[in-house]
mmCIF file of C-alpha atoms in Angstrom:
data_model
loop_
_atom_site.group_PDB
_atom_site.id
_atom_site.type_symbol
_atom_site.label_atom_id
_atom_site.label_comp_id
_atom_site.label_asym_id
_atom_site.label_seq_id
_atom_site.Cartn_x
_atom_site.Cartn_y
_atom_site.Cartn_z
ATOM 1 C CA MET R 1 -11.068 150.401 -19.771
ATOM 2 C CA THR R 2 -8.205 152.572 -18.526
ATOM 3 C CA LEU R 3 -10.570 155.423 -17.660
ATOM 4 C CA ALA R 4 -13.088 153.083 -16.033
ATOM 5 C CA VAL R 5 -10.453 151.515 -13.765
ATOM 6 C CA GLN R 6 -9.195 154.971 -12.802
ATOM 7 C CA GLN R 7 -12.738 156.054 -11.936
ATOM 8 C CA LEU R 8 -13.169 152.970 -9.752
ATOM 9 C CA ALA R 9 -9.950 153.772 -7.919
ATOM 10 C CA ASP R 10 -11.202 157.311 -7.289
ATOM 11 C CA TYR R 11 -14.678 156.262 -6.139
ATOM 12 C CA LEU R 12 -14.309 153.060 -4.102
ATOM 13 C CA PRO R 13 -12.364 154.603 -1.164
ATOM 14 C CA GLU R 14 -15.617 156.388 -0.301
ATOM 15 C CA LEU R 15 -17.149 152.948 0.326
ATOM 16 C CA GLY R 16 -14.453 151.814 2.738
ATOM 17 C CA PHE R 17 -11.907 150.377 0.320
ATOM 18 C CA LYS R 18 -8.226 151.236 0.271
ATOM 19 C CA VAL R 19 -6.478 151.264 -3.101
ATOM 20 C CA SER R 20 -3.245 149.312 -2.671
ATOM 21 C CA GLN R 21 -2.357 149.096 -6.363
ATOM 22 C CA LEU R 22 -3.546 150.802 -9.536
ATOM 23 C CA ILE R 23 -2.411 149.632 -12.968
ATOM 24 C CA PRO R 24 -4.528 151.597 -15.461
ATOM 25 C CA ARG R 25 -2.273 151.139 -18.494
ATOM 26 C CA ALA R 26 -1.598 147.414 -18.265
ATOM 27 C CA ARG R 27 -2.727 145.029 -20.999
ATOM 28 C CA LYS R 28 -5.668 144.308 -18.735
ATOM 29 C CA PRO R 29 -6.067 147.334 -16.441
ATOM 30 C CA LEU R 30 -6.896 146.562 -12.834
ATOM 31 C CA VAL R 31 -7.053 148.032 -9.377
ATOM 32 C CA THR R 32 -6.209 146.094 -6.219
ATOM 33 C CA LEU R 33 -8.317 146.971 -3.198
ATOM 34 C CA GLU R 34 -8.228 146.265 0.513
ATOM 35 C CA ASP R 35 -11.522 146.131 2.387
ATOM 36 C CA THR R 36 -10.975 148.158 5.553
ATOM 37 C CA LYS R 37 -14.388 147.252 6.988
ATOM 38 C CA SER R 38 -14.197 143.450 6.922
ATOM 39 C CA VAL R 39 -11.792 140.511 7.080
ATOM 40 C CA LEU R 40 -11.354 140.544 3.298
ATOM 41 C CA THR R 41 -7.691 141.208 2.590
ATOM 42 C CA GLU R 42 -7.252 142.035 -1.094
ATOM 43 C CA VAL R 43 -9.354 141.866 -4.223
ATOM 44 C CA ASP R 44 -8.422 142.637 -7.832
ATOM 45 C CA VAL R 45 -11.006 144.466 -9.927
ATOM 46 C CA SER R 46 -10.767 144.599 -13.714
ATOM 47 C CA ILE R 47 -13.179 145.278 -16.570
ATOM 48 C CA ASN R 48 -14.074 143.111 -19.579
ATOM 49 C CA ASN R 49 -11.779 140.376 -18.317
ATOM 50 C CA SER R 50 -13.831 137.225 -17.797
ATOM 51 C CA LEU R 51 -11.047 134.613 -17.643
ATOM 52 C CA PRO R 52 -10.314 135.238 -13.925
ATOM 53 C CA LEU R 53 -13.937 134.340 -13.169
ATOM 54 C CA TYR R 54 -13.352 130.819 -14.471
ATOM 55 C CA ASN R 55 -10.034 130.642 -12.642
ATOM 56 C CA SER R 56 -11.732 131.591 -9.378
ATOM 57 C CA GLN R 57 -14.435 128.963 -9.907
ATOM 58 C CA LEU R 58 -11.772 126.334 -10.525
ATOM 59 C CA LEU R 59 -9.802 127.252 -7.406
ATOM 60 C CA ARG R 60 -12.984 127.200 -5.345
ATOM 61 C CA ALA R 61 -13.773 123.715 -6.664
ATOM 62 C CA TYR R 62 -10.354 122.443 -5.584
ATOM 63 C CA SER R 63 -10.754 124.012 -2.143
ATOM 64 C CA MET R 64 -14.020 122.095 -1.690
ATOM 65 C CA LEU R 65 -12.286 118.738 -2.164
ATOM 66 C CA ASP R 66 -10.022 118.909 0.883
ATOM 67 C CA PRO R 67 -10.233 121.218 3.931
ATOM 68 C CA ARG R 68 -6.445 121.648 3.916
ATOM 69 C CA VAL R 69 -6.296 123.309 0.494
ATOM 70 C CA ARG R 70 -7.396 126.814 1.436
ATOM 71 C CA PRO R 71 -5.346 127.195 4.650
ATOM 72 C CA LEU R 72 -2.248 125.841 2.892
ATOM 73 C CA VAL R 73 -2.697 128.369 0.085
ATOM 74 C CA LEU R 74 -3.073 131.171 2.639
ATOM 75 C CA LEU R 75 0.022 130.069 4.552
ATOM 76 C CA VAL R 76 2.121 129.942 1.391
ATOM 77 C CA LYS R 77 0.896 133.377 0.293
ATOM 78 C CA VAL R 78 1.621 134.905 3.701
ATOM 79 C CA TRP R 79 5.129 133.445 3.576
ATOM 80 C CA ALA R 80 5.690 134.627 -0.014
ATOM 81 C CA LYS R 81 4.505 138.148 0.755
ATOM 82 C CA GLY R 82 6.624 138.259 3.891
ATOM 83 C CA LYS R 83 9.679 137.282 1.844
ATOM 84 C CA LYS R 84 8.676 139.808 -0.849
ATOM 85 C CA VAL R 85 8.547 137.166 -3.589
ATOM 86 C CA CYS R 86 4.841 137.556 -4.377
ATOM 87 C CA GLY R 87 3.573 140.068 -6.919
ATOM 88 C CA ALA R 88 3.904 140.114 -10.686
ATOM 89 C CA GLN R 89 4.423 143.877 -10.712
ATOM 90 C CA GLY R 90 7.685 143.419 -8.844
ATOM 91 C CA GLY R 91 8.896 140.718 -11.207
ATOM 92 C CA ASN R 92 7.854 137.890 -8.879
ATOM 93 C CA LEU R 93 5.301 135.114 -9.139
ATOM 94 C CA SER R 94 1.725 136.347 -8.897
ATOM 95 C CA SER R 95 -0.615 135.397 -6.072
ATOM 96 C CA TYR R 96 -2.503 133.169 -8.518
ATOM 97 C CA SER R 97 0.742 131.414 -9.495
ATOM 98 C CA TRP R 98 1.474 130.540 -5.866
ATOM 99 C CA THR R 99 -2.024 129.065 -5.603
ATOM 100 C CA ILE R 100 -1.476 126.919 -8.691
ATOM 101 C CA MET R 101 1.834 125.724 -7.237
ATOM 102 C CA VAL R 102 0.038 124.562 -4.091
ATOM 103 C CA ILE R 103 -2.596 122.671 -6.086
ATOM 104 C CA TYR R 104 0.066 121.046 -8.261
ATOM 105 C CA PHE R 105 1.973 119.934 -5.168
ATOM 106 C CA LEU R 106 -1.167 118.497 -3.562
ATOM 107 C CA GLN R 107 -1.819 116.537 -6.749
ATOM 108 C CA LEU R 108 1.693 115.114 -6.627
ATOM 109 C CA VAL R 109 1.166 114.111 -3.006
ATOM 110 C CA GLY R 110 -2.024 112.365 -4.089
ATOM 111 C CA LEU R 111 -4.557 114.518 -2.269
ATOM 112 C CA LEU R 112 -6.187 116.208 -5.269
ATOM 113 C CA PRO R 113 -7.248 115.032 -8.748
ATOM 114 C CA SER R 114 -7.097 117.061 -11.960
ATOM 115 C CA LEU R 115 -10.586 118.476 -12.341
ATOM 116 C CA GLN R 116 -9.674 119.792 -15.783
ATOM 117 C CA LEU R 117 -8.754 116.361 -17.128
ATOM 118 C CA LEU R 118 -11.950 114.935 -15.670
ATOM 119 C CA SER R 119 -14.128 117.524 -17.407
ATOM 120 C CA LYS R 120 -17.125 115.952 -19.136
ATOM 121 C CA GLU R 121 -17.363 118.587 -21.849
ATOM 122 C CA GLU R 122 -15.118 120.931 -23.774
ATOM 123 C CA ARG R 123 -15.607 124.555 -22.898
ATOM 124 C CA THR R 124 -13.574 127.381 -24.368
ATOM 125 C CA LEU R 125 -13.427 131.120 -23.872
ATOM 126 C CA GLU R 126 -12.187 133.504 -26.546
ATOM 127 C CA THR R 127 -10.178 136.288 -24.947
ATOM 128 C CA ARG R 128 -6.828 138.049 -25.114
ATOM 129 C CA ASP R 129 -3.708 136.396 -23.774
ATOM 130 C CA TYR R 130 -0.734 138.066 -22.049
ATOM 131 C CA TRP R 131 0.535 139.349 -25.402
ATOM 132 C CA ALA R 132 -2.892 140.805 -26.304
ATOM 133 C CA HIS R 133 -3.581 138.135 -28.937
ATOM 134 C CA GLU R 134 -7.103 136.771 -29.240
ATOM 135 C CA ARG R 135 -7.130 133.011 -28.683
ATOM 136 C CA PRO R 136 -9.296 130.302 -27.123
ATOM 137 C CA PHE R 137 -8.724 129.212 -23.527
ATOM 138 C CA GLU R 138 -9.923 125.843 -22.271
ATOM 139 C CA VAL R 139 -12.003 126.599 -19.172
ATOM 140 C CA GLY R 140 -13.898 123.343 -18.676
ATOM 141 C CA PHE R 141 -13.525 121.319 -15.488
ATOM 142 C CA LEU R 142 -15.466 118.838 -13.398
ATOM 143 C CA THR R 143 -17.247 120.572 -10.544
ATOM 144 C CA ALA R 144 -16.498 119.535 -6.981
ATOM 145 C CA GLU R 145 -20.071 118.326 -6.543
ATOM 146 C CA ASP R 146 -19.936 116.128 -9.659
ATOM 147 C CA TYR R 147 -16.510 114.817 -8.688
ATOM 148 C CA LYS R 148 -17.696 113.744 -5.246
ATOM 149 C CA LYS R 149 -20.777 112.112 -6.766
ATOM 150 C CA ASP R 150 -18.721 110.215 -9.359
ATOM 151 C CA VAL R 151 -16.351 108.980 -6.651
ATOM 152 C CA ALA R 152 -19.282 107.856 -4.489
ATOM 153 C CA ASP R 153 -20.829 106.060 -7.482
ATOM 154 C CA GLY R 154 -17.539 104.332 -8.285
ATOM 155 C CA LYS R 155 -17.230 105.994 -11.697
ATOM 156 C CA ILE R 156 -13.781 107.387 -10.923
ATOM 157 C CA ALA R 157 -11.172 106.531 -8.320
ATOM 158 C CA ALA R 158 -10.204 109.130 -5.755
ATOM 159 C CA PRO R 159 -6.502 109.986 -5.286
ATOM 160 C CA SER R 160 -4.868 107.681 -2.762
ATOM 161 C CA GLY R 161 -2.732 110.160 -0.853
ATOM 162 C CA GLU R 162 -1.951 110.125 2.858
ATOM 163 C CA GLU R 163 -5.051 111.438 4.628
ATOM 164 C CA ASN R 164 -3.308 111.932 7.977
ATOM 165 C CA LEU R 165 -0.896 114.604 6.775
ATOM 166 C CA THR R 166 -1.222 117.763 8.837
ATOM 167 C CA LEU R 167 -1.102 121.308 7.540
ATOM 168 C CA ALA R 168 2.422 121.580 8.964
ATOM 169 C CA ASP R 169 3.452 118.410 7.091
ATOM 170 C CA LEU R 170 2.129 119.792 3.823
ATOM 171 C CA LEU R 171 3.720 123.208 4.268
ATOM 172 C CA TYR R 172 7.068 121.562 4.962
ATOM 173 C CA GLY R 173 6.615 119.257 1.984
ATOM 174 C CA PHE R 174 5.716 122.191 -0.268
ATOM 175 C CA MET R 175 8.933 123.985 0.646
ATOM 176 C CA GLN R 176 10.994 120.828 0.257
ATOM 177 C CA PHE R 177 9.524 120.023 -3.139
ATOM 178 C CA TYR R 178 9.959 123.433 -4.730
ATOM 179 C CA SER R 179 13.415 124.008 -3.259
ATOM 180 C CA LYS R 180 14.936 120.582 -3.973
ATOM 181 C CA GLU R 181 12.857 118.562 -6.425
ATOM 182 C CA TYR R 182 10.979 120.852 -8.795
ATOM 183 C CA GLN R 183 12.750 121.292 -12.130
ATOM 184 C CA TRP R 184 12.795 125.075 -12.457
ATOM 185 C CA GLY R 185 13.098 126.064 -16.106
ATOM 186 C CA SER R 186 11.853 122.766 -17.534
ATOM 187 C CA GLU R 187 8.857 121.688 -15.430
ATOM 188 C CA ALA R 188 5.429 123.324 -15.531
ATOM 189 C CA ALA R 189 3.296 123.455 -12.388
ATOM 190 C CA TRP R 190 0.128 123.014 -14.410
ATOM 191 C CA PRO R 191 -2.627 121.016 -12.666
ATOM 192 C CA GLN R 192 -4.308 120.220 -15.985
ATOM 193 C CA LEU R 193 -1.352 118.071 -17.039
ATOM 194 C CA LEU R 194 -1.467 115.766 -14.059
ATOM 195 C CA TRP R 195 -3.611 112.850 -13.024
ATOM 196 C CA THR R 196 -1.373 109.994 -11.904
ATOM 197 C CA PRO R 197 1.443 111.128 -9.563
ATOM 198 C CA PRO R 198 4.839 110.531 -11.227
ATOM 199 C CA ALA R 199 7.158 107.697 -10.240
ATOM 200 C CA ARG R 200 9.628 110.117 -8.667
ATOM 201 C CA LEU R 201 7.355 110.265 -5.621
ATOM 202 C CA VAL R 202 8.319 106.721 -4.680
ATOM 203 C CA GLY R 203 10.654 106.868 -1.709
ATOM 204 C CA CYS R 204 10.707 110.670 -1.626
ATOM 205 C CA CYS R 205 11.106 112.531 1.652
ATOM 206 C CA TRP R 206 9.394 115.843 0.907
ATOM 207 C CA LEU R 207 7.117 115.218 3.842
ATOM 208 C CA CYS R 208 9.740 114.182 6.385
ATOM 209 C CA ARG R 209 9.620 116.113 9.642
ATOM 210 C CA GLY R 210 11.938 115.386 12.515
ATOM 211 C CA GLY R 211 13.319 112.313 10.745
ATOM 212 C CA LEU R 212 9.897 110.707 10.267
ATOM 213 C CA CYS R 213 8.474 110.141 6.778
ATOM 214 C CA ALA R 214 4.740 110.319 6.205
ATOM 215 C CA GLU R 215 4.941 107.171 4.121
ATOM 216 C CA ALA R 216 6.818 105.188 6.760
#
């Protein structure tokens, strides 16, 4: 895999890609590319690593449930990169981790469900973890299409969050939550764990802007 990733890094610039990062000797070698001929910013390419495919499908499903998900993720990533706190290679949270943090926050606010908990079937993938140990990963989740259908049919209840929150409200709330409320070191921002927003949301002011609370 190391040689294959190196060959990709040598070849793809001829097709209009710029190599921004090459990690050939990592546990899962990859090359990060920038597409200089389109609006695509960055893309990670690896070999024999199928878990990210399921992760991407899951993130896409969440983005289909609310039009604010994707722009909020992009805003948070732009901020994190600007502050140089994004990138696992530099000892920071990865881009994927920032995305998961956004989804977790939106679940707490009551705008997103847990598609993993709503999965109708168990689905596992055998692959290597961070420490190169083979183990099963649970990759099942309810698709966005099935979720919307089940909500329309009354089979499941949709989250009852504030629909009028703007992107600015949510960005402010995200910063407030992770700077003042999130229990760093003891809390896991893991969307699969959550379905009902915790009681600590009652009376919270994560979404206050200019002295006005969204729940007021």
